[in-house]
Coordinates of C-alpha atoms (C1' of nucleotides) in Angstrom, one line a residue:
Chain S
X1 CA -99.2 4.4 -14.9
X2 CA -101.6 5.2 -17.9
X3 CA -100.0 8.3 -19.6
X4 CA -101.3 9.7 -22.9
X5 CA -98.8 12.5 -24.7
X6 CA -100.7 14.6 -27.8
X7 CA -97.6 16.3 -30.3
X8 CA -98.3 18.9 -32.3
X9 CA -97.4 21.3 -34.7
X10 CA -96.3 25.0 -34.3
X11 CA -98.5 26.6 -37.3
X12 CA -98.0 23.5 -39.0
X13 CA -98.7 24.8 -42.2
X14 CA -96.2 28.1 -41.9
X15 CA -93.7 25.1 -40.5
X16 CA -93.6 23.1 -43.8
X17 CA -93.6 26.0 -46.2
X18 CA -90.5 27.4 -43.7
X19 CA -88.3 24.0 -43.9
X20 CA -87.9 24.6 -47.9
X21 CA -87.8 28.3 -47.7
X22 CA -85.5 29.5 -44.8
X23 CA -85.9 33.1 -45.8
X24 CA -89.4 32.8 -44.3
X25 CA -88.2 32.1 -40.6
X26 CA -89.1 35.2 -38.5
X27 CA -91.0 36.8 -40.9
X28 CA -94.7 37.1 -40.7
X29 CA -96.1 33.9 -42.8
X30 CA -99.8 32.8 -43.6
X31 CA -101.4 30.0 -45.3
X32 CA -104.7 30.1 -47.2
X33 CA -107.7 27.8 -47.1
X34 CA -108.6 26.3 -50.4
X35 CA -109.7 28.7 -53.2
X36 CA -107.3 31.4 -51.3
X37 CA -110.3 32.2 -49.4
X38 CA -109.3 32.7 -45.6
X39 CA -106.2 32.1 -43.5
X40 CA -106.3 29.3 -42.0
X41 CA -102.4 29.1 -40.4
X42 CA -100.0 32.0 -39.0
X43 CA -96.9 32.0 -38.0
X44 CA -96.7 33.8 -34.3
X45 CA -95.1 37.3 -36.5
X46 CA -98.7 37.0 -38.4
X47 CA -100.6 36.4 -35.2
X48 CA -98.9 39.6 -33.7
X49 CA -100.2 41.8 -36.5
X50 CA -103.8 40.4 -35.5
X51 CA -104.5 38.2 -38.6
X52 CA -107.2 35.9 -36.8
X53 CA -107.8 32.5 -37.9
X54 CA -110.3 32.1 -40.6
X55 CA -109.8 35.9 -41.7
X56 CA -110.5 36.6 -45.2
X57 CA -107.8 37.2 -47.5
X58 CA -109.4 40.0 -49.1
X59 CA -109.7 42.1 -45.7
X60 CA -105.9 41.4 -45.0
X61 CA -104.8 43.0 -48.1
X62 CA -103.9 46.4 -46.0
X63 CA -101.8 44.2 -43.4
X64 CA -100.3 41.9 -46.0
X65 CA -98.9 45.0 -48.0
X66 CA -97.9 47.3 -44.9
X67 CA -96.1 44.2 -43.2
X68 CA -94.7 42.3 -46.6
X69 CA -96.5 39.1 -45.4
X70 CA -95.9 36.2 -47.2
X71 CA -98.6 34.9 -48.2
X72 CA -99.1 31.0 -49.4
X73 CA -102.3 28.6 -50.8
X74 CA -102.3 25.6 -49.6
X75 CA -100.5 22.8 -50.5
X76 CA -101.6 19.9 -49.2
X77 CA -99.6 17.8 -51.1
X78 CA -96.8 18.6 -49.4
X79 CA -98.1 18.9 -45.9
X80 CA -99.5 15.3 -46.6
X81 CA -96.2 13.9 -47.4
X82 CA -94.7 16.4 -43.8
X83 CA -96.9 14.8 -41.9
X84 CA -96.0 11.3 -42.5
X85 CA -92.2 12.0 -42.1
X86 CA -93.3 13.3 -38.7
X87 CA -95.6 10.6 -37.9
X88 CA -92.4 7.9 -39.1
X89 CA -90.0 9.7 -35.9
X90 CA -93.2 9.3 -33.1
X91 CA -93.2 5.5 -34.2
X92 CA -89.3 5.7 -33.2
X93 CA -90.8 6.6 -29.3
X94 CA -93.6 4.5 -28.9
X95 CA -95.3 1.6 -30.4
X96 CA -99.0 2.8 -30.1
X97 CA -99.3 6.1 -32.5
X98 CA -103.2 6.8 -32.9
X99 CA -103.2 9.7 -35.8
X100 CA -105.4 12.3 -34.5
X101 CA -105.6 15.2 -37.3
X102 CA -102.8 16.0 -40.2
X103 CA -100.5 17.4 -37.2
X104 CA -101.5 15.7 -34.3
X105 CA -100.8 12.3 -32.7
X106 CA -102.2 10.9 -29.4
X107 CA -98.5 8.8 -28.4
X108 CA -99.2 6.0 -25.6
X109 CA -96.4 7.1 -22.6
X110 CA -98.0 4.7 -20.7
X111 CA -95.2 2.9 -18.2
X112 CA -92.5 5.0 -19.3
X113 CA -89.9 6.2 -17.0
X114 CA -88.8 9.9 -17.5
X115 CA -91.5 11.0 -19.6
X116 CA -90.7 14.6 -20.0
X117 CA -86.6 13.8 -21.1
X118 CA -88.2 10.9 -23.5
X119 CA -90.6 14.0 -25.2
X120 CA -88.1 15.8 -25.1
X121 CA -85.8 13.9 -27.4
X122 CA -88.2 13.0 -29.4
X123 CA -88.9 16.5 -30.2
X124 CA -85.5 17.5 -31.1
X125 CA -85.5 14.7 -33.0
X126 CA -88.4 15.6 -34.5
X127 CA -87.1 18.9 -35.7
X128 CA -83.6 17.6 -36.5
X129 CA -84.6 14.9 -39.1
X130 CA -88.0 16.6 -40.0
X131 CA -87.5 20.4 -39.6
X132 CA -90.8 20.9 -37.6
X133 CA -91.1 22.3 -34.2
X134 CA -93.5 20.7 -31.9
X135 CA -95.3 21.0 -28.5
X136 CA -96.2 18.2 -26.5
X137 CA -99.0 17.9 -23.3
X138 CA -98.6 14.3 -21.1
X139 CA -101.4 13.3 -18.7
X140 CA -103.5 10.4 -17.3
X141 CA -106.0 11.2 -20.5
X142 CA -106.4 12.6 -23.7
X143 CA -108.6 15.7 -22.8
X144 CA -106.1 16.7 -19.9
X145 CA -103.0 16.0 -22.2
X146 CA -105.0 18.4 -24.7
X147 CA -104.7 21.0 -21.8
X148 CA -101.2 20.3 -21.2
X149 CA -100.1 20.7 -24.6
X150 CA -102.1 24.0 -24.7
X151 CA -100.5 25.2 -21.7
X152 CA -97.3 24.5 -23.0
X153 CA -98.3 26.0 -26.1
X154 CA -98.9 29.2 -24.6
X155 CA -95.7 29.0 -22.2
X156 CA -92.1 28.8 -23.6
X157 CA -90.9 28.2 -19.8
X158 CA -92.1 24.5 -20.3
X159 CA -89.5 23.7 -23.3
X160 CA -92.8 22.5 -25.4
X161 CA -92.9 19.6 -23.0
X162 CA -95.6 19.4 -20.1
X163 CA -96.6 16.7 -18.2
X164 CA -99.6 17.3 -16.1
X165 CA -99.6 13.3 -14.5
X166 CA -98.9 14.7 -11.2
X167 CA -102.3 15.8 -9.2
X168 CA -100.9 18.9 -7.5
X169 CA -99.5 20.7 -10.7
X170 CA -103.1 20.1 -12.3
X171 CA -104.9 21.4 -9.2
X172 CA -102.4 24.1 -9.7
X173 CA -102.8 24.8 -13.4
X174 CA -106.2 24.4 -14.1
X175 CA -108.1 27.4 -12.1
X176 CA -106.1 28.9 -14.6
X177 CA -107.6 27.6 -17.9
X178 CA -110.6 29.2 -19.0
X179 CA -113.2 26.6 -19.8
X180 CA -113.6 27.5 -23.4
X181 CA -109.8 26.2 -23.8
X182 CA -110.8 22.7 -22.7
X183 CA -111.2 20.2 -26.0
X184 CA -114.8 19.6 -27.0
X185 CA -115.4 22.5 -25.0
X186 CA -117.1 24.9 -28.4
X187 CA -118.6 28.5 -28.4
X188 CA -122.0 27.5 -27.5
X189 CA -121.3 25.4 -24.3
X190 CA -118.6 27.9 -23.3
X191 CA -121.9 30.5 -23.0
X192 CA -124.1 27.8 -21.3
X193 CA -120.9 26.8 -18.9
X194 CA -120.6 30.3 -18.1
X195 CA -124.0 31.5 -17.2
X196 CA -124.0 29.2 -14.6
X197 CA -120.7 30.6 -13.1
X198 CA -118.3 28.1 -14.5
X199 CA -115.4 29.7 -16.4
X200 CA -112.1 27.5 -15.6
X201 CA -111.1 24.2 -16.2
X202 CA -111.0 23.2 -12.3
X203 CA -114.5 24.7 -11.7
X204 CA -115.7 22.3 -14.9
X205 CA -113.7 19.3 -13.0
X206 CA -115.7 19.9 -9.7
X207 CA -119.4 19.8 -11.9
X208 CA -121.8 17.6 -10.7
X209 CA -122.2 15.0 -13.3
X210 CA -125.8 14.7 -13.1
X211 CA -125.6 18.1 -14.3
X212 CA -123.5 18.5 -16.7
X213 CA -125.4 15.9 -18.7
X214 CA -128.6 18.0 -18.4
X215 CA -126.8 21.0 -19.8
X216 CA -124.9 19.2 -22.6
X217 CA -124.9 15.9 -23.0
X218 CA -123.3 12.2 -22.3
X219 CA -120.5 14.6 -24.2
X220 CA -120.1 16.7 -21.5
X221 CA -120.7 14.6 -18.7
X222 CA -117.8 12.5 -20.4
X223 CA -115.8 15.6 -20.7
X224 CA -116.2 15.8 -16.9
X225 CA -114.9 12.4 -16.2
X226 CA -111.2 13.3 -18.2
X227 CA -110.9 16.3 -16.4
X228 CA -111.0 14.1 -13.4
X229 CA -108.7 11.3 -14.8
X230 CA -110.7 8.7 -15.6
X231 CA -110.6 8.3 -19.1
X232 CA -113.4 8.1 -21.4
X233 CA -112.2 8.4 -24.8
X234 CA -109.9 5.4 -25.7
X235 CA -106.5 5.3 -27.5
X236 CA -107.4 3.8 -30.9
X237 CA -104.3 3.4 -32.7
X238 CA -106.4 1.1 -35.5
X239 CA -107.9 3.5 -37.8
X240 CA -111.6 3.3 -37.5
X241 CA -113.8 2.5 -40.6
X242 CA -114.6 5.5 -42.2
X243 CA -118.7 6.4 -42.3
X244 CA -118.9 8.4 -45.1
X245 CA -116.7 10.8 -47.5
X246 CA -117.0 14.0 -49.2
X247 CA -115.6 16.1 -51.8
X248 CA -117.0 20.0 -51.9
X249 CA -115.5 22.5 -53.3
X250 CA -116.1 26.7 -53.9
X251 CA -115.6 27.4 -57.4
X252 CA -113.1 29.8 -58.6
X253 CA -115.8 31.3 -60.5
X254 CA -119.6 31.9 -60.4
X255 CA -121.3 28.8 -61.8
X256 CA -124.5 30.0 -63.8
X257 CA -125.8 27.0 -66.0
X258 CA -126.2 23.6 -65.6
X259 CA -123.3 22.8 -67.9
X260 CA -120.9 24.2 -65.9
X261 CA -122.1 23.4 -62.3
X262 CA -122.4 19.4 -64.3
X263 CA -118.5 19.7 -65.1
X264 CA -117.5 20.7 -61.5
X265 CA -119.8 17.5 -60.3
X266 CA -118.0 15.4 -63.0
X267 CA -115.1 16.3 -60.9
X268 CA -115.9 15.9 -57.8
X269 CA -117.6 13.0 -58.2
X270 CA -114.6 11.5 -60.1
X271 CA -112.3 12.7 -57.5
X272 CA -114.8 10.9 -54.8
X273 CA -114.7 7.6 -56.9
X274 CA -110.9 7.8 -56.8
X275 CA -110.5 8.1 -52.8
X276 CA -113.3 5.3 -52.4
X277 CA -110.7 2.9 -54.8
X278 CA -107.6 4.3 -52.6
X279 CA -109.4 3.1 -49.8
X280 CA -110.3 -0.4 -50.8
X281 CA -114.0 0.6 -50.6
X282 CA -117.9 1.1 -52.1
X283 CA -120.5 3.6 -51.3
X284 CA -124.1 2.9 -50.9
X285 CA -125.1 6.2 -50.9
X286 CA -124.5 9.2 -53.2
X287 CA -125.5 12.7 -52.4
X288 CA -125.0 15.8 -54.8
X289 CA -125.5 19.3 -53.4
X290 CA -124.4 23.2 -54.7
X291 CA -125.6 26.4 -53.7
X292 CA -125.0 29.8 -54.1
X293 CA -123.1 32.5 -51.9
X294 CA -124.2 32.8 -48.8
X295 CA -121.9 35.8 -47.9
X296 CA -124.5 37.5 -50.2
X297 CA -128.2 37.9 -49.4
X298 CA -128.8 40.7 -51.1
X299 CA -128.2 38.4 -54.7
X300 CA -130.7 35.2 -55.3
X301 CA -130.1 32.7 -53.0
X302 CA -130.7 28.6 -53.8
X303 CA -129.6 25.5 -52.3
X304 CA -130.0 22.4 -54.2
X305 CA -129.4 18.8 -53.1
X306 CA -130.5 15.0 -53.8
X307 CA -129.7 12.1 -52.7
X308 CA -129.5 8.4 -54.8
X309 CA -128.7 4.5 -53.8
X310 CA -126.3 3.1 -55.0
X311 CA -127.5 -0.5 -56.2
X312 CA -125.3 -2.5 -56.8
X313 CA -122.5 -0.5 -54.1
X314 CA -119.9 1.1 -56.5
X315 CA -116.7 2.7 -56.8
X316 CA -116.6 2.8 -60.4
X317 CA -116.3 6.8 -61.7
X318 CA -118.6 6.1 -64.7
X319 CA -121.6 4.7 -62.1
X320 CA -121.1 7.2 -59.6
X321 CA -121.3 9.7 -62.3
X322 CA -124.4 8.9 -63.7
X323 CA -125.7 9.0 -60.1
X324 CA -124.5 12.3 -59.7
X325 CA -125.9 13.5 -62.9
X326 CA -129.2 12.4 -62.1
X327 CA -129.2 14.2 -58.5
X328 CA -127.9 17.1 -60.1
X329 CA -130.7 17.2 -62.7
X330 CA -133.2 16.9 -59.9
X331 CA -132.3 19.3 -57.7
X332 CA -131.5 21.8 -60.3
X333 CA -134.4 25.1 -59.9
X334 CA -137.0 24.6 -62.1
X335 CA -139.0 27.1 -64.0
X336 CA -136.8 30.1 -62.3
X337 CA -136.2 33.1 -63.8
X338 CA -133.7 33.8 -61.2
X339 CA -130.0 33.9 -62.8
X340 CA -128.5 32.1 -60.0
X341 CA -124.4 32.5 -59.3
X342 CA -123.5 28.7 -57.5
X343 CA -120.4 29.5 -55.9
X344 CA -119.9 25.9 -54.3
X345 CA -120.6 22.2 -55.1
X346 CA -120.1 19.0 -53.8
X347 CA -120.5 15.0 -53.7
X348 CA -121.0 13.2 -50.6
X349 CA -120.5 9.1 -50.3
X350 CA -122.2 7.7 -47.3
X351 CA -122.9 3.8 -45.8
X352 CA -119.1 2.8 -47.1
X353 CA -118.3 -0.6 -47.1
X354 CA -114.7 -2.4 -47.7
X355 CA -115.5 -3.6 -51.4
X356 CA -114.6 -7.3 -50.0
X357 CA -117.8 -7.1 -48.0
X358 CA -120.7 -5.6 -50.7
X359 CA -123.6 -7.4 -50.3
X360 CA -124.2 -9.5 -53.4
X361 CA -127.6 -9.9 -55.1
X362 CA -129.1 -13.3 -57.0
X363 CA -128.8 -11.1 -60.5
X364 CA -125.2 -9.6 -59.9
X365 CA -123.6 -9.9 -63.3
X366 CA -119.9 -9.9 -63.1
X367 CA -118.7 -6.4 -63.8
X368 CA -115.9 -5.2 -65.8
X369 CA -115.8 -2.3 -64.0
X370 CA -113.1 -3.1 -61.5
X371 CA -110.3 -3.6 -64.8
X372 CA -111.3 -0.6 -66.7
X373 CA -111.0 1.4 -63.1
X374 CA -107.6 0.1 -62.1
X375 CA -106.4 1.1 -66.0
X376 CA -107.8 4.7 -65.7
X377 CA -105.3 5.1 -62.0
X378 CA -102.6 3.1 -63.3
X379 CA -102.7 5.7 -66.4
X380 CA -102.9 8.6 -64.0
X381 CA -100.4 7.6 -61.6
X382 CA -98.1 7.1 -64.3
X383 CA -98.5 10.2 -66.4
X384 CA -100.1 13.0 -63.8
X385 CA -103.7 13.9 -62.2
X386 CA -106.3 14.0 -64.8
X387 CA -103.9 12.4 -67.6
X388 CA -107.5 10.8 -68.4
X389 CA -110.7 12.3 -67.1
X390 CA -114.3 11.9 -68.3
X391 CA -115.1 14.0 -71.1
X392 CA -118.3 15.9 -69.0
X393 CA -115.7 17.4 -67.2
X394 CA -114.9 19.3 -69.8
X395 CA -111.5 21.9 -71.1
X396 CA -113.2 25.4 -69.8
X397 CA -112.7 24.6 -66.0
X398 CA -114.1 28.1 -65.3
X399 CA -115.0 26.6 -61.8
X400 CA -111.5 25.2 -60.6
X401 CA -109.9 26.7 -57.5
X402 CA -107.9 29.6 -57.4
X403 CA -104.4 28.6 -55.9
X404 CA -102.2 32.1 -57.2
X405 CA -99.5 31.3 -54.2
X406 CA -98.9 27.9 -54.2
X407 CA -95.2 26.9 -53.4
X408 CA -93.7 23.9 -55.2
X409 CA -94.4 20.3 -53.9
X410 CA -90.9 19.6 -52.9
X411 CA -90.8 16.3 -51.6
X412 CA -93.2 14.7 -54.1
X413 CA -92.9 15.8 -57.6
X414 CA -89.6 15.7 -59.1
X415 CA -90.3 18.7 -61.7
X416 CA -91.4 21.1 -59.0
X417 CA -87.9 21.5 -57.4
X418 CA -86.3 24.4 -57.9
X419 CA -83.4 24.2 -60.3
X420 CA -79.9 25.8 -58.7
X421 CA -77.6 27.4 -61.0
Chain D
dT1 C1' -114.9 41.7 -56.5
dC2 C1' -112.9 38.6 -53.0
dT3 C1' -115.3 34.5 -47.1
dG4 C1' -112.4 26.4 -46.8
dG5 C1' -113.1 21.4 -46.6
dG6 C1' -113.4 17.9 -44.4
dG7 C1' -115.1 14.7 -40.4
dT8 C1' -117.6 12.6 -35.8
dC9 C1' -121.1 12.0 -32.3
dC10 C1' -125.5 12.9 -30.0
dT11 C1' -130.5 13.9 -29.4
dA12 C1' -135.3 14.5 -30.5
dG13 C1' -139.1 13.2 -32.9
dG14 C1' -141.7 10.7 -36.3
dA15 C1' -143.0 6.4 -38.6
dC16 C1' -143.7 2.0 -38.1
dC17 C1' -144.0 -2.7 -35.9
dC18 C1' -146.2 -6.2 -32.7
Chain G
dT1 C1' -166.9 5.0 -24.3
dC2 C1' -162.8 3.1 -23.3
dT3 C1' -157.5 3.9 -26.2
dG4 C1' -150.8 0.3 -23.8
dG5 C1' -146.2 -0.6 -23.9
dG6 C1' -142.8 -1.7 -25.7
dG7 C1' -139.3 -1.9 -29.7
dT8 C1' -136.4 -0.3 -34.1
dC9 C1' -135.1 2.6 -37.7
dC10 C1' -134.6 6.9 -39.9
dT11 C1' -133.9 11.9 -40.4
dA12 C1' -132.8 16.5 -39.3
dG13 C1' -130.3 19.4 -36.7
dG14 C1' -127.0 20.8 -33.2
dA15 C1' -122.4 20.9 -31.5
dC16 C1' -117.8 20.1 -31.8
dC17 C1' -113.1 19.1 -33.9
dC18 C1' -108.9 20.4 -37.0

DNA sequence: TCTGGGGTCCTAGGACCC
DNA sequence: TCTGGGGTCCTAGGACCC
């Protein structure tokens, strides 16, 4: 039979900074979004003290000093390189792995025997050779395995390991999920869902179809059909093409003059370039964008953005540069008085294209470009991020990110280890 | 004082074409 | 005075995910 198991993560976040750090085990643990801003991952001890997800740092500094919680940025270098180890022991338990999110894989279960001893082993495994707990939900598809691992989640009695295949432990189960639970199930159609007197799982199951497309959409109607077991969202264990990439940022400080907001661009931009080469690909399209805080109406408020083509399609840093200059030029206020604080920038790369595949045009000259680009990664991949950068990205770096708690990248820089005595 | 950074998909409506 | 019936493409905005 078709059987579909999602693994993931317990607080995957608190989990990596925990396998380096054993001191932080049972202790209450968060992890910050970028620029420290908010929490975005607890362990349970932090979820007990009510730290919600998304809670800004500076309202938790009360709880954070009362409780001695640890407090961490992120470090996504070293989650990056977790979540690959982790990935590495599913490919041990199935051939079909489709990566889902940075701590979550769909696994294709499909025709296995004991399903709930194989997840099981595999997750000891997991946590043996890794050092990362995980949970994981089995069923006939991927929005009812969803529920399955979220069940489990919330109830130790299942070992981490449900599997919901069987139709009369669903029936049993799902009057007991509240709808807003269910996976593409968000705030708003939660409110819709319930003014019509639908509030569990099973009660979404039983919907009409013809009406649950009027009140959503094909998305809902879709969402209808999992519940019921046929499934409507496919395993994809090829990676899709990507549509488009961004790179935004808050700065670590107010941004007031164009000089400043032009070096965090030079960044971003650079950065952008740099994930478009890692990725074997061109953009067609570049879009430039700041603004100021939003978290602050009573201060002047302005949003800037512009977009550019791309002609000829480019993942050179120097071209997409220059594009971004231009756009940020543009949409820069004019003839203001205002003194405007931009707290947040960013560069967006849309219609992406495998370089292989760039339309060519009669006057294409061939470009240098591609040389000069693979010397500027070469140089720093050999000798450290921003070894070489371009010089409008300046020395100030008044905007960069605050990161005050970061914990050493353990597993992929040799210098950060900690040296024992 | 201090509030993240990515993505995807869908729909409606306008512009334009024959 | 009468004023069709298709298409496609694009954009903005909504909703959702982690």
């Amino acid at each position: 039979m078709r059987a579909i198991a999602i693994s993931d993560s317990a607080n995957f976040y608190v989990s990596a900074e925990r396998i380096f750090d054993p001191s932080l085990n049972g202790v209450p643990v968060i992890v910050l979004s970028n620029n420290d801003g908010c929490a975005v991952a607890r362990s349970d001890e932090a979820k007990a003290l009510g730290i919600k997800m998304g809670e800004p740092l500076h309202l938790l500094r009360d709880k954070i000093a009362t409780h001695g919680v640890k407090v961490f940025s992120s470090n996504y270098t070293l989650y990056g390189d977790i979540s690959r180890r982790v990935v590495e022991v599913y490919e041990d338990y199935t051939p079909n792995v489709e990566i889902y999110s940075i701590d979550e894989c769909f696994l294709d279960f499909s025709g296995f025997q004991d399903r709930v001893a194989h997840a099981k082993h595999m997750r000891r495994d997991v946590l043996r050779r890794i050092g990362i707990p995980v949970r994981v939900g089995i069923a006939q598809t991927k929005t009812l395995a969803k529920c399955a691992n979220d069940i489990a989640k919330k109830n130790p009695i299942f070992e981490g390991v449900l599997d919901m295949t069987d139709p009369a432990l669903a029936d049993w189960l799902l009057p007991r999920v509240p709808v807003g639970d269910i996976w593409g199930i968000g705030r708003r159609t939660t409110r819709k869902l319930e003014g019509i007197g639908i509030s569990t799982a099973a009660q979404l199951r039983d919907m009409p179809l013809r009406q649950a497309r009027a009140l959503g959409t094909v998305v809902l109607e879709r969402t209808v059909l999992e519940l019921q077991g046929e499934p409507c969202i496919a395993f994809d264990d090829v990676e899709p093409p990507r549509k488009g990439m961004a790179v935004t940022r808050s700065a670590g400080a107010p941004m007031t003059d164009f000089d400043t907001l032009f070096q965090a661009i030079t960044a971003h931009a650079t950065r952008a370039a740099e994930k478009l080469r890692q990725h074997g690909l061109v953009a067609g399209t570049l879009t430039v964008f700041f603004h100021t805080n939003r978290h602050r109406p009573d201060r002047p408020q302005y949003a800037g953005s512009r977009s550019t083509r791309l002609t000829p399609m480019s993942s050179d840093t120097f071209e997409l540069v220059a594009a971004a200059k231009q756009c940020a030029i543009a949409a820069w206020p004019k003839n203001c008085t205002q003194n405007y604080a931009f707290t947040k920038a960013g560069v967006m790369l849309d219609e992406l294209l495998p370089q292989d595949d760039q339309p060519r045009t009669l006057f294409d000259e061939p470009r240098k470009s591609p040389t000069l680009m693979a010397a500027l990664d070469a140089v720093n991949a050999r000798f450290g991020k921003k070894t070489m950068v371009l010089a409008s990205e300046g020395t100030a770096r008044t905007w960069q990110l605050r990161a005050n708690h970061r914990s050493p990248r353990y597993t992929t820089r040799i210098s950060d280890l900690p040296v024992v005595r």
